[in-house]
Amino acid sequence: MSTLRALARAQAVATGRAQPVATVRHLHLSDRPLVLVPLALAGEANAPLAAMVGAAPDEARLLVVPQPRNRDQRFAFAAELAGIVLPYLDEFRDLTEAVPVDRGRDVRHRYVDAPQLLVPNPAGITFLRLFGRSTRFRRTDGDYPVHQSVPLLGRWLTFFAERAEQPGSSALLALTEALTLHWATGQSVVEDLHLPAVLGWLDPPAGLTGAEAAARAEDPAHCPPAGPATDPDFDNRRLAPAIEAYTRAEDDPAARAAAYEELAGLLRDQLAPTWELMWRGVGLLRALPAGARVAGRWAGDRDAFTAHAEHVDAGGGPQPRRDGAVAAALRLQRLERASTAWAVQRAYDDPLVMAEHRLSGEAFVGEVTLADPARVDDSGKRPVLRPRIQVVTTEPVPMPVGATLYSPARPAQKAKVVFVTPGADGKTEVVLELSGGMGRGLTAPPGSVPEVGERICLTSLSDGFLPGGAFPAPEETPWTHGGPPGTAVAPQDPAPAEDWS
């Protein structure tokens, strides 16, 4: 936890209300996100119990599995969920746009928008990941067939779960993480996983402090858990008898229908409060202006959505159960690069986030006191424009001479540290030589060089392109990592252990 966020949490406790730790929204919010609130049966491995799904506050649809231990009912639930999710995905596949590639010599096409899924908390993302894994390999023929939409749903849920691992992606968001990215509450990180408690700090009812609203929200009788886990007391006292009543009425259609309605009513009462909280949270996020680099990250989500849709349309297979050695290394490198870019872009977009880096010595803010925008360096083969500026700051400047710094106001420009002169009055003079972002001529365009009196931020964080690493082609993969295609032996299921009793 950064110093600034720790201070914000302390202020939240003192004031009784969550404190902002961002001035802009760092995530994309769709005009029509698909909100999905899942519930799972306790004691079973990701057995779906119910879900409330919809793309608008007044479009909630309740899906119920009366007997989650029944395989047929579970996959009927999957088919019903697919009947909602897949048409929603198809809404974004009408319009495409041309994107120049290879420096404008060619173009590729991608969808102009992409779907977005919202769940209450990270456990909801885990539920979708596991549910996708349990459905994407199911067969639609042979023994135990499922509806043809079930494997397709599993592949799309796996796609969204994998995008959720990508830092900065907005394809699948846990609302608790999205809210606590922009506000600091006065409770622990573990307590921040509880959506009603988080919203209690952000938007407490009249007459209550954030702590009082959060404590009230933790009472299951007042506000049920946001899923996918349910309250144990509810499970034992109300849910289990309702499921058993439905099971006992197997031979009586009228009694079975009545038992189903009772069970559906119980589950609707559990999900409806979270459904309302989801849209309240979306409204709080939507009130923040989007950061400048949010659109670029959303373009990456649209690229991924387009690529996966084309893969599915072309008859490509489902995602593998586990990555090979090279694929795993590529995934790890992609996530590491995305994590670095995500941290830098948030700092460039938001001065409040950049303040955390100022406290850690990765950035400083100062005033330009001298500027020579017409300076030309003619020591090389040809003269080049190299303006110099002097910045005076009261903040520590740990960057050594020769270090390259960047300014969020002019991200394409580099500033090389020439001199660092500490003053006796606590101020530090930093002389910088500028390059880039000023065209190719020997005269700097207006505004490309900081002027005297301008207050600028300089940081060692770079928003530039991060090159990828070199990995072997599949046919050159060493045998220790799977070997060339066709040479690796598929692992066999181990034989059952002998009974030595």
Short mmCIF file of C-alpha atoms in Angstrom, two decimals:
data_model
loop_
_atom_site.label_atom_id
_atom_site.label_comp_id
_atom_site.label_asym_id
_atom_site.label_seq_id
_atom_site.Cartn_x
_atom_site.Cartn_y
_atom_site.Cartn_z
CA MET A 1 0.00 0.00 0.00
CA SER A 2 1.39 3.41 -0.95
CA THR A 3 1.86 6.21 1.57
CA LEU A 4 -0.82 8.31 -0.11
CA ARG A 5 -3.40 5.51 -0.04
CA ALA A 6 -2.61 4.77 3.61
CA LEU A 7 -3.18 8.45 4.40
CA ALA A 8 -6.45 8.40 2.46
CA ARG A 9 -7.65 5.39 4.48
CA ALA A 10 -6.80 7.20 7.70
CA GLN A 11 -8.72 10.26 6.50
CA ALA A 12 -11.69 8.04 5.61
CA VAL A 13 -11.76 6.74 9.18
CA ALA A 14 -11.51 10.28 10.57
CA THR A 15 -14.18 11.78 8.31
CA GLY A 16 -16.48 8.75 8.15
CA ARG A 17 -16.51 8.72 4.36
CA ALA A 18 -14.39 7.21 1.58
CA GLN A 19 -11.68 9.49 0.16
CA PRO A 20 -10.87 9.86 -3.56
CA VAL A 21 -7.48 8.54 -4.68
CA ALA A 22 -8.05 9.38 -8.35
CA THR A 23 -9.29 12.43 -10.22
CA VAL A 24 -10.32 10.59 -13.40
CA ARG A 25 -11.83 7.20 -14.20
CA HIS A 26 -9.14 4.75 -15.23
CA LEU A 27 -11.51 2.12 -16.61
CA HIS A 28 -13.84 2.08 -19.59
CA LEU A 29 -17.55 1.92 -18.84
CA SER A 30 -19.84 0.68 -21.57
CA ASP A 31 -23.09 2.47 -22.30
CA ARG A 32 -24.77 -0.93 -21.96
CA PRO A 33 -22.74 -3.28 -19.74
CA LEU A 34 -24.04 -6.75 -18.95
CA VAL A 35 -24.34 -7.07 -15.15
CA LEU A 36 -24.16 -10.63 -13.86
CA VAL A 37 -24.69 -11.50 -10.18
CA PRO A 38 -24.06 -15.25 -9.64
CA LEU A 39 -24.84 -17.46 -6.66
CA ALA A 40 -23.24 -20.87 -6.07
CA LEU A 41 -24.32 -23.72 -3.82
CA ALA A 42 -22.18 -24.04 -0.70
CA GLY A 43 -20.20 -27.24 -0.38
CA GLU A 44 -20.20 -28.00 -4.10
CA ALA A 45 -17.48 -27.29 -6.67
CA ASN A 46 -18.79 -24.22 -8.51
CA ALA A 47 -22.35 -25.55 -8.69
CA PRO A 48 -24.55 -22.70 -10.00
CA LEU A 49 -27.54 -21.94 -7.80
CA ALA A 50 -28.93 -18.80 -9.40
CA ALA A 51 -27.97 -15.68 -11.32
CA MET A 52 -29.47 -12.28 -12.02
CA VAL A 53 -28.47 -10.96 -15.44
CA GLY A 54 -29.29 -7.91 -17.50
CA ALA A 55 -27.92 -4.93 -19.42
CA ALA A 56 -30.08 -2.26 -17.73
CA PRO A 57 -31.50 -1.74 -14.22
CA ASP A 58 -35.01 -2.65 -15.38
CA GLU A 59 -33.93 -5.68 -17.47
CA ALA A 60 -33.04 -8.09 -14.66
CA ARG A 61 -33.64 -11.75 -15.46
CA LEU A 62 -33.52 -14.37 -12.74
CA LEU A 63 -32.10 -17.79 -13.58
CA VAL A 64 -32.59 -20.55 -11.01
CA VAL A 65 -31.20 -24.07 -10.64
CA PRO A 66 -33.74 -25.81 -8.34
CA GLN A 67 -31.41 -28.74 -7.66
CA PRO A 68 -27.78 -27.68 -8.30
CA ARG A 69 -26.52 -31.25 -7.76
CA ASN A 70 -28.52 -32.37 -10.79
CA ARG A 71 -26.25 -32.36 -13.84
CA ASP A 72 -29.06 -31.86 -16.35
CA GLN A 73 -30.41 -28.86 -14.48
CA ARG A 74 -26.96 -27.30 -14.25
CA PHE A 75 -26.44 -27.49 -17.99
CA ALA A 76 -29.99 -26.30 -18.61
CA PHE A 77 -28.99 -23.26 -16.57
CA ALA A 78 -25.90 -22.89 -18.76
CA ALA A 79 -28.07 -23.01 -21.90
CA GLU A 80 -30.44 -20.41 -20.44
CA LEU A 81 -27.51 -18.16 -19.53
CA ALA A 82 -26.10 -18.62 -23.03
CA GLY A 83 -29.47 -17.45 -24.39
CA ILE A 84 -28.80 -14.11 -22.68
CA VAL A 85 -25.03 -13.70 -23.02
CA LEU A 86 -24.53 -14.78 -26.64
CA PRO A 87 -27.18 -12.43 -28.13
CA TYR A 88 -25.65 -9.64 -26.05
CA LEU A 89 -22.25 -10.37 -27.61
CA ASP A 90 -23.77 -10.38 -31.09
CA GLU A 91 -25.01 -6.81 -30.53
CA PHE A 92 -21.42 -5.62 -30.90
CA ARG A 93 -20.64 -7.47 -34.13
CA ASP A 94 -22.47 -5.27 -36.61
CA LEU A 95 -20.03 -2.42 -37.27
CA THR A 96 -16.29 -2.58 -37.94
CA GLU A 97 -13.61 0.01 -38.52
CA ALA A 98 -10.40 -0.01 -40.52
CA VAL A 99 -7.18 0.32 -38.51
CA PRO A 100 -3.95 1.20 -40.36
CA VAL A 101 -1.03 -1.19 -39.83
CA ASP A 102 2.51 -1.47 -41.14
CA ARG A 103 2.87 2.32 -41.09
CA GLY A 104 -0.23 2.85 -43.15
CA ARG A 105 0.66 0.41 -45.92
CA ASP A 106 -2.13 -1.96 -44.93
CA VAL A 107 -5.28 -2.04 -42.84
CA ARG A 108 -7.02 -4.48 -40.55
CA HIS A 109 -10.58 -4.41 -39.28
CA ARG A 110 -11.96 -4.55 -35.76
CA TYR A 111 -15.32 -3.98 -34.15
CA VAL A 112 -16.07 -0.38 -33.21
CA ASP A 113 -17.24 -1.49 -29.76
CA ALA A 114 -17.01 -4.52 -27.53
CA PRO A 115 -19.12 -6.10 -24.78
CA GLN A 116 -18.41 -5.54 -21.11
CA LEU A 117 -19.34 -7.82 -18.20
CA LEU A 118 -19.66 -6.59 -14.62
CA VAL A 119 -19.70 -8.84 -11.53
CA PRO A 120 -19.84 -7.78 -7.87
CA ASN A 121 -16.40 -8.96 -6.71
CA PRO A 122 -13.31 -11.01 -7.69
CA ALA A 123 -15.06 -14.20 -6.52
CA GLY A 124 -17.57 -13.58 -9.31
CA ILE A 125 -14.72 -13.59 -11.83
CA THR A 126 -13.47 -16.88 -10.37
CA PHE A 127 -16.97 -18.32 -10.71
CA LEU A 128 -17.11 -17.40 -14.40
CA ARG A 129 -13.63 -18.79 -15.02
CA LEU A 130 -14.51 -22.13 -13.45
CA PHE A 131 -17.92 -22.24 -15.10
CA GLY A 132 -16.30 -21.56 -18.47
CA ARG A 133 -13.81 -24.36 -17.91
CA SER A 134 -16.59 -26.79 -16.98
CA THR A 135 -18.64 -26.00 -20.11
CA ARG A 136 -16.31 -25.22 -23.01
CA PHE A 137 -15.30 -28.87 -23.58
CA ARG A 138 -18.81 -30.36 -23.38
CA ARG A 139 -20.05 -32.33 -26.37
CA THR A 140 -23.31 -31.61 -28.12
CA ASP A 141 -23.67 -35.23 -29.28
CA GLY A 142 -22.88 -38.71 -28.02
CA ASP A 143 -23.24 -39.57 -24.34
CA TYR A 144 -24.58 -36.84 -22.07
CA PRO A 145 -25.01 -34.18 -24.80
CA VAL A 146 -25.63 -30.55 -23.90
CA HIS A 147 -27.29 -27.76 -25.84
CA GLN A 148 -25.11 -26.51 -28.68
CA SER A 149 -24.83 -23.06 -27.09
CA VAL A 150 -23.23 -24.38 -23.88
CA PRO A 151 -19.68 -25.01 -25.21
CA LEU A 152 -19.75 -21.65 -26.99
CA LEU A 153 -20.76 -19.93 -23.78
CA GLY A 154 -17.88 -21.65 -21.99
CA ARG A 155 -15.39 -20.40 -24.55
CA TRP A 156 -16.62 -16.82 -24.23
CA LEU A 157 -16.63 -16.94 -20.42
CA THR A 158 -13.06 -18.22 -20.55
CA PHE A 159 -12.15 -15.36 -22.89
CA PHE A 160 -13.56 -12.79 -20.47
CA ALA A 161 -11.87 -14.44 -17.49
CA GLU A 162 -8.52 -14.32 -19.29
CA ARG A 163 -9.04 -10.65 -20.17
CA ALA A 164 -9.73 -9.97 -16.49
CA GLU A 165 -6.14 -11.05 -15.77
CA GLN A 166 -4.84 -8.31 -18.08
CA PRO A 167 -4.03 -5.14 -16.09
CA GLY A 168 -5.98 -2.21 -17.48
CA SER A 169 -8.53 -4.35 -19.32
CA SER A 170 -12.20 -3.41 -18.88
CA ALA A 171 -13.82 -6.40 -20.63
CA LEU A 172 -14.71 -8.09 -17.31
CA LEU A 173 -14.69 -5.98 -14.14
CA ALA A 174 -15.26 -6.77 -10.49
CA LEU A 175 -17.12 -3.73 -9.17
CA THR A 176 -15.42 -3.80 -5.76
CA GLU A 177 -12.00 -3.56 -7.44
CA ALA A 178 -13.19 -0.82 -9.80
CA LEU A 179 -14.54 1.27 -6.93
CA THR A 180 -11.56 0.84 -4.60
CA LEU A 181 -9.23 1.76 -7.47
CA HIS A 182 -10.72 5.26 -7.32
CA TRP A 183 -11.69 5.63 -3.64
CA ALA A 184 -10.06 4.57 -0.37
CA THR A 185 -12.35 3.27 2.35
CA GLY A 186 -11.66 3.16 6.08
CA GLN A 187 -11.63 -0.64 6.25
CA SER A 188 -9.20 -3.42 5.42
CA VAL A 189 -8.42 -4.76 1.96
CA VAL A 190 -10.28 -7.99 2.80
CA GLU A 191 -13.38 -6.03 3.86
CA ASP A 192 -13.18 -4.14 0.56
CA LEU A 193 -14.20 -7.39 -1.18
CA HIS A 194 -17.72 -6.93 0.23
CA LEU A 195 -19.67 -4.72 -2.19
CA PRO A 196 -22.35 -3.50 0.27
CA ALA A 197 -19.65 -2.43 2.74
CA VAL A 198 -17.67 -0.58 0.05
CA LEU A 199 -20.76 1.32 -1.08
CA GLY A 200 -21.54 2.00 2.58
CA TRP A 201 -18.31 4.00 2.75
CA LEU A 202 -18.80 5.68 -0.63
CA ASP A 203 -22.46 6.58 -0.36
CA PRO A 204 -23.73 6.09 3.21
CA PRO A 205 -27.42 6.65 4.02
CA ALA A 206 -28.36 9.95 5.60
CA GLY A 207 -27.42 10.14 9.25
CA LEU A 208 -24.84 7.32 9.10
CA THR A 209 -21.07 7.43 8.81
CA GLY A 210 -19.23 5.15 6.43
CA ALA A 211 -18.19 2.83 9.25
CA GLU A 212 -21.78 2.59 10.52
CA ALA A 213 -23.15 1.96 7.02
CA ALA A 214 -20.49 -0.71 6.37
CA ALA A 215 -21.27 -2.45 9.68
CA ARG A 216 -24.96 -2.39 8.85
CA ALA A 217 -24.26 -3.81 5.38
CA GLU A 218 -22.41 -6.77 6.91
CA ASP A 219 -25.61 -7.96 8.56
CA PRO A 220 -27.03 -10.67 6.22
CA ALA A 221 -30.54 -9.99 7.48
CA HIS A 222 -30.28 -6.41 6.26
CA CYS A 223 -28.12 -6.92 3.16
CA PRO A 224 -27.44 -10.42 1.77
CA PRO A 225 -23.91 -11.24 0.57
CA ALA A 226 -23.10 -10.14 -2.96
CA GLY A 227 -22.32 -13.71 -4.04
CA PRO A 228 -21.32 -16.13 -5.26
CA ALA A 229 -21.26 -17.43 -1.67
CA THR A 230 -24.43 -17.27 0.37
CA ASP A 231 -24.97 -16.75 4.09
CA PRO A 232 -24.69 -20.07 6.04
CA ASP A 233 -27.70 -19.23 8.19
CA PHE A 234 -29.77 -18.64 5.05
CA ASP A 235 -28.48 -21.93 3.61
CA ASN A 236 -29.45 -23.95 6.65
CA ARG A 237 -32.73 -22.34 7.66
CA ARG A 238 -34.34 -21.39 4.35
CA LEU A 239 -32.51 -22.60 1.26
CA ALA A 240 -32.03 -26.28 2.19
CA PRO A 241 -35.72 -26.82 3.13
CA ALA A 242 -36.84 -25.10 -0.10
CA ILE A 243 -34.59 -27.30 -2.26
CA GLU A 244 -35.74 -30.41 -0.41
CA ALA A 245 -39.40 -29.46 -0.85
CA TYR A 246 -38.80 -29.11 -4.59
CA THR A 247 -37.07 -32.50 -4.73
CA ARG A 248 -39.85 -34.25 -2.77
CA ALA A 249 -42.52 -32.89 -5.12
CA GLU A 250 -41.08 -34.72 -8.10
CA ASP A 251 -44.28 -36.68 -8.78
CA ASP A 252 -46.70 -33.81 -8.17
CA PRO A 253 -46.52 -31.11 -10.89
CA ALA A 254 -48.63 -28.62 -8.95
CA ALA A 255 -46.62 -29.01 -5.75
CA ARG A 256 -43.39 -28.88 -7.76
CA ALA A 257 -44.41 -25.62 -9.42
CA ALA A 258 -45.32 -24.12 -6.04
CA ALA A 259 -41.99 -25.25 -4.56
CA TYR A 260 -40.14 -23.75 -7.52
CA GLU A 261 -41.89 -20.40 -7.07
CA GLU A 262 -41.01 -20.37 -3.39
CA LEU A 263 -37.38 -21.17 -4.13
CA ALA A 264 -37.21 -18.55 -6.88
CA GLY A 265 -38.67 -15.97 -4.49
CA LEU A 266 -36.03 -16.75 -1.87
CA LEU A 267 -33.21 -16.42 -4.39
CA ARG A 268 -34.67 -13.24 -5.88
CA ASP A 269 -34.66 -11.68 -2.41
CA GLN A 270 -31.00 -12.64 -2.06
CA LEU A 271 -29.95 -11.21 -5.43
CA ALA A 272 -32.11 -8.09 -5.76
CA PRO A 273 -30.19 -5.96 -3.19
CA THR A 274 -26.87 -6.70 -4.91
CA TRP A 275 -28.44 -5.96 -8.30
CA GLU A 276 -29.42 -2.49 -7.09
CA LEU A 277 -25.98 -1.93 -5.55
CA MET A 278 -24.30 -2.85 -8.83
CA TRP A 279 -26.07 -0.08 -10.71
CA ARG A 280 -25.43 2.39 -7.88
CA GLY A 281 -21.73 1.64 -8.18
CA VAL A 282 -21.84 2.02 -11.94
CA GLY A 283 -23.43 5.44 -11.48
CA LEU A 284 -20.64 6.53 -9.12
CA LEU A 285 -17.98 5.45 -11.61
CA ARG A 286 -19.78 7.04 -14.54
CA ALA A 287 -19.73 10.41 -12.74
CA LEU A 288 -15.93 10.49 -13.06
CA PRO A 289 -14.46 11.74 -16.36
CA ALA A 290 -12.52 9.10 -18.28
CA GLY A 291 -8.72 9.34 -18.34
CA ALA A 292 -6.98 10.26 -21.58
CA ARG A 293 -5.51 6.80 -22.11
CA VAL A 294 -8.62 4.78 -21.26
CA ALA A 295 -9.73 4.75 -24.90
CA GLY A 296 -6.40 3.24 -25.98
CA ARG A 297 -6.70 0.38 -23.51
CA TRP A 298 -10.31 -0.20 -24.55
CA ALA A 299 -9.07 -0.42 -28.14
CA GLY A 300 -6.93 -3.35 -26.97
CA ASP A 301 -10.06 -5.01 -25.55
CA ARG A 302 -11.81 -4.46 -28.88
CA ASP A 303 -8.86 -6.02 -30.69
CA ALA A 304 -9.01 -9.06 -28.41
CA PHE A 305 -12.79 -9.37 -28.85
CA THR A 306 -12.44 -9.17 -32.63
CA ALA A 307 -9.66 -11.76 -32.72
CA HIS A 308 -11.58 -14.23 -30.56
CA ALA A 309 -14.79 -13.75 -32.54
CA GLU A 310 -12.89 -14.45 -35.78
CA HIS A 311 -11.30 -17.52 -34.19
CA VAL A 312 -14.71 -18.86 -33.18
CA ASP A 313 -16.24 -18.08 -36.58
CA ALA A 314 -13.39 -19.89 -38.32
CA GLY A 315 -14.09 -23.06 -36.36
CA GLY A 316 -11.11 -22.78 -34.03
CA GLY A 317 -10.92 -25.01 -31.01
CA PRO A 318 -11.56 -24.05 -27.39
CA GLN A 319 -8.85 -22.67 -25.15
CA PRO A 320 -6.55 -25.44 -23.87
CA ARG A 321 -6.82 -26.68 -20.29
CA ARG A 322 -3.27 -25.50 -19.65
CA ASP A 323 -0.69 -23.54 -21.63
CA GLY A 324 2.43 -25.06 -23.11
CA ALA A 325 5.83 -23.79 -22.01
CA VAL A 326 6.21 -21.15 -24.74
CA ALA A 327 2.57 -20.07 -24.53
CA ALA A 328 2.88 -19.69 -20.75
CA ALA A 329 6.03 -17.60 -21.14
CA LEU A 330 4.34 -15.41 -23.74
CA ARG A 331 1.33 -14.95 -21.46
CA LEU A 332 3.54 -14.03 -18.50
CA GLN A 333 5.49 -11.52 -20.56
CA ARG A 334 2.28 -9.99 -21.91
CA LEU A 335 0.87 -9.59 -18.41
CA GLU A 336 4.13 -8.08 -17.10
CA ARG A 337 4.25 -5.55 -19.94
CA ALA A 338 0.58 -4.70 -19.45
CA SER A 339 1.13 -4.23 -15.71
CA THR A 340 4.00 -1.81 -16.31
CA ALA A 341 2.07 0.14 -18.95
CA TRP A 342 -1.04 0.22 -16.73
CA ALA A 343 0.88 1.79 -13.82
CA VAL A 344 2.57 4.38 -16.03
CA GLN A 345 -0.57 5.36 -17.93
CA ARG A 346 -2.56 5.85 -14.73
CA ALA A 347 0.18 8.16 -13.44
CA TYR A 348 0.26 10.12 -16.71
CA ASP A 349 -3.52 10.53 -16.70
CA ASP A 350 -3.97 11.43 -13.05
CA PRO A 351 -1.93 13.91 -10.96
CA LEU A 352 -3.22 12.25 -7.79
CA VAL A 353 -1.75 8.93 -8.89
CA MET A 354 1.45 10.68 -9.97
CA ALA A 355 1.68 12.08 -6.44
CA GLU A 356 2.34 8.53 -5.20
CA HIS A 357 5.37 8.37 -7.51
CA ARG A 358 6.52 11.80 -6.33
CA LEU A 359 6.52 10.47 -2.78
CA SER A 360 8.60 7.46 -3.85
CA GLY A 361 11.18 9.61 -5.69
CA GLU A 362 10.19 8.61 -9.23
CA ALA A 363 8.90 12.08 -10.15
CA PHE A 364 9.08 15.72 -9.11
CA VAL A 365 7.26 18.94 -9.94
CA GLY A 366 9.00 22.27 -10.46
CA GLU A 367 8.84 25.63 -12.19
CA VAL A 368 10.71 26.49 -15.37
CA THR A 369 12.96 29.46 -14.61
CA LEU A 370 15.16 29.51 -17.73
CA ALA A 371 14.54 28.29 -21.27
CA ASP A 372 16.58 28.29 -24.49
CA PRO A 373 14.17 26.94 -27.12
CA ALA A 374 16.47 27.80 -30.06
CA ARG A 375 19.58 25.95 -28.87
CA VAL A 376 21.14 23.81 -31.63
CA ASP A 377 23.70 21.07 -31.08
CA ASP A 378 26.17 21.04 -34.00
CA SER A 379 28.72 18.66 -32.50
CA GLY A 380 27.56 15.75 -34.65
CA LYS A 381 27.41 15.10 -38.37
CA ARG A 382 24.51 17.48 -38.74
CA PRO A 383 23.01 20.13 -36.47
CA VAL A 384 20.00 19.09 -34.39
CA LEU A 385 17.62 21.06 -32.24
CA ARG A 386 18.37 20.48 -28.54
CA PRO A 387 16.65 23.12 -26.35
CA ARG A 388 17.58 23.39 -22.70
CA ILE A 389 15.48 24.41 -19.73
CA GLN A 390 16.13 24.95 -16.05
CA VAL A 391 13.60 23.69 -13.53
CA VAL A 392 13.62 24.72 -9.87
CA THR A 393 11.92 22.38 -7.40
CA THR A 394 11.57 21.98 -3.66
CA GLU A 395 11.16 18.22 -3.97
CA PRO A 396 13.97 15.62 -3.81
CA VAL A 397 15.62 14.87 -7.15
CA PRO A 398 17.30 11.44 -6.86
CA MET A 399 17.78 11.13 -10.64
CA PRO A 400 21.49 11.10 -11.62
CA VAL A 401 23.09 13.19 -14.35
CA GLY A 402 22.44 11.54 -17.69
CA ALA A 403 19.08 10.07 -16.70
CA THR A 404 16.19 10.43 -19.14
CA LEU A 405 12.98 11.94 -17.80
CA TYR A 406 9.52 12.43 -19.32
CA SER A 407 6.65 14.85 -18.83
CA PRO A 408 3.00 13.70 -18.92
CA ALA A 409 2.18 16.97 -20.66
CA ARG A 410 4.58 16.10 -23.53
CA PRO A 411 4.94 12.29 -23.49
CA ALA A 412 6.77 12.15 -26.84
CA GLN A 413 9.58 14.39 -25.53
CA LYS A 414 12.67 13.23 -23.65
CA ALA A 415 14.48 15.35 -21.09
CA LYS A 416 18.08 14.41 -20.34
CA VAL A 417 19.43 15.54 -16.97
CA VAL A 418 22.51 17.75 -17.56
CA PHE A 419 23.08 19.32 -14.14
CA VAL A 420 21.56 18.91 -10.69
CA THR A 421 22.48 21.72 -8.30
CA PRO A 422 21.11 21.60 -4.75
CA GLY A 423 20.58 25.02 -3.19
CA ALA A 424 21.04 26.18 0.37
CA ASP A 425 17.41 27.30 0.62
CA GLY A 426 16.06 23.76 0.08
CA LYS A 427 15.50 24.29 -3.64
CA THR A 428 17.16 22.24 -6.36
CA GLU A 429 18.05 23.50 -9.84
CA VAL A 430 17.81 20.91 -12.60
CA VAL A 431 19.07 21.65 -16.12
CA LEU A 432 17.51 19.46 -18.82
CA GLU A 433 18.24 18.98 -22.52
CA LEU A 434 15.15 18.25 -24.62
CA SER A 435 14.78 16.01 -27.64
CA GLY A 436 11.83 14.65 -29.57
CA GLY A 437 8.32 15.99 -29.91
CA MET A 438 9.49 19.15 -31.71
CA GLY A 439 9.38 18.15 -35.35
CA ARG A 440 12.36 17.64 -37.65
CA GLY A 441 13.39 21.26 -38.21
CA LEU A 442 15.75 23.52 -36.28
CA THR A 443 12.93 25.69 -34.94
CA ALA A 444 10.71 24.43 -32.15
CA PRO A 445 6.96 24.78 -32.83
CA PRO A 446 5.07 26.96 -30.33
CA GLY A 447 4.20 25.08 -27.15
CA SER A 448 6.60 22.20 -27.77
CA VAL A 449 9.20 23.62 -25.36
CA PRO A 450 8.15 24.53 -21.79
CA GLU A 451 8.12 28.27 -21.24
CA VAL A 452 9.47 30.27 -18.32
CA GLY A 453 6.95 30.26 -15.48
CA GLU A 454 5.35 26.96 -16.53
CA ARG A 455 4.97 24.35 -13.79
CA ILE A 456 5.80 20.89 -15.09
CA CYS A 457 6.05 17.36 -13.78
CA LEU A 458 9.06 15.23 -14.71
CA THR A 459 9.29 11.51 -14.08
CA SER A 460 11.44 8.51 -14.87
CA LEU A 461 8.29 6.58 -15.82
CA SER A 462 8.05 6.08 -19.57
CA ASP A 463 4.84 5.65 -21.54
CA GLY A 464 6.78 4.52 -24.61
CA PHE A 465 6.56 1.26 -26.50
CA LEU A 466 7.73 -1.82 -24.62
CA PRO A 467 9.36 -4.32 -27.02
CA GLY A 468 8.55 -7.98 -26.66
CA GLY A 469 10.99 -10.77 -26.03
CA ALA A 470 12.19 -13.41 -28.48
CA PHE A 471 10.70 -16.89 -28.13
CA PRO A 472 11.39 -19.99 -30.22
CA ALA A 473 9.05 -21.05 -32.98
CA PRO A 474 6.96 -24.17 -32.24
CA GLU A 475 9.18 -26.34 -34.42
CA GLU A 476 12.27 -25.09 -32.57
CA THR A 477 10.92 -25.66 -29.07
CA PRO A 478 13.30 -27.86 -27.05
CA TRP A 479 12.11 -31.33 -26.12
CA THR A 480 12.31 -30.28 -22.46
CA HIS A 481 9.43 -27.88 -23.13
CA GLY A 482 7.17 -30.09 -25.19
CA GLY A 483 9.33 -30.68 -28.25
CA PRO A 484 8.40 -30.10 -31.88
CA PRO A 485 4.80 -30.77 -32.88
CA GLY A 486 4.04 -34.47 -33.18
CA THR A 487 6.90 -35.62 -30.98
CA ALA A 488 5.39 -34.90 -27.58
CA VAL A 489 3.50 -37.74 -25.95
CA ALA A 490 0.18 -36.72 -24.47
CA PRO A 491 0.06 -37.38 -20.72
CA GLN A 492 -2.06 -40.34 -19.79
CA ASP A 493 -4.43 -40.54 -16.86
CA PRO A 494 -2.74 -42.46 -14.04
CA ALA A 495 -3.97 -45.94 -13.43
CA PRO A 496 -6.13 -46.33 -10.34
CA ALA A 497 -4.24 -47.25 -7.24
CA GLU A 498 -4.49 -50.85 -6.17
CA ASP A 499 -6.57 -51.71 -3.18
CA TRP A 500 -4.13 -52.95 -0.55
CA SER A 501 -6.74 -53.39 2.14
#
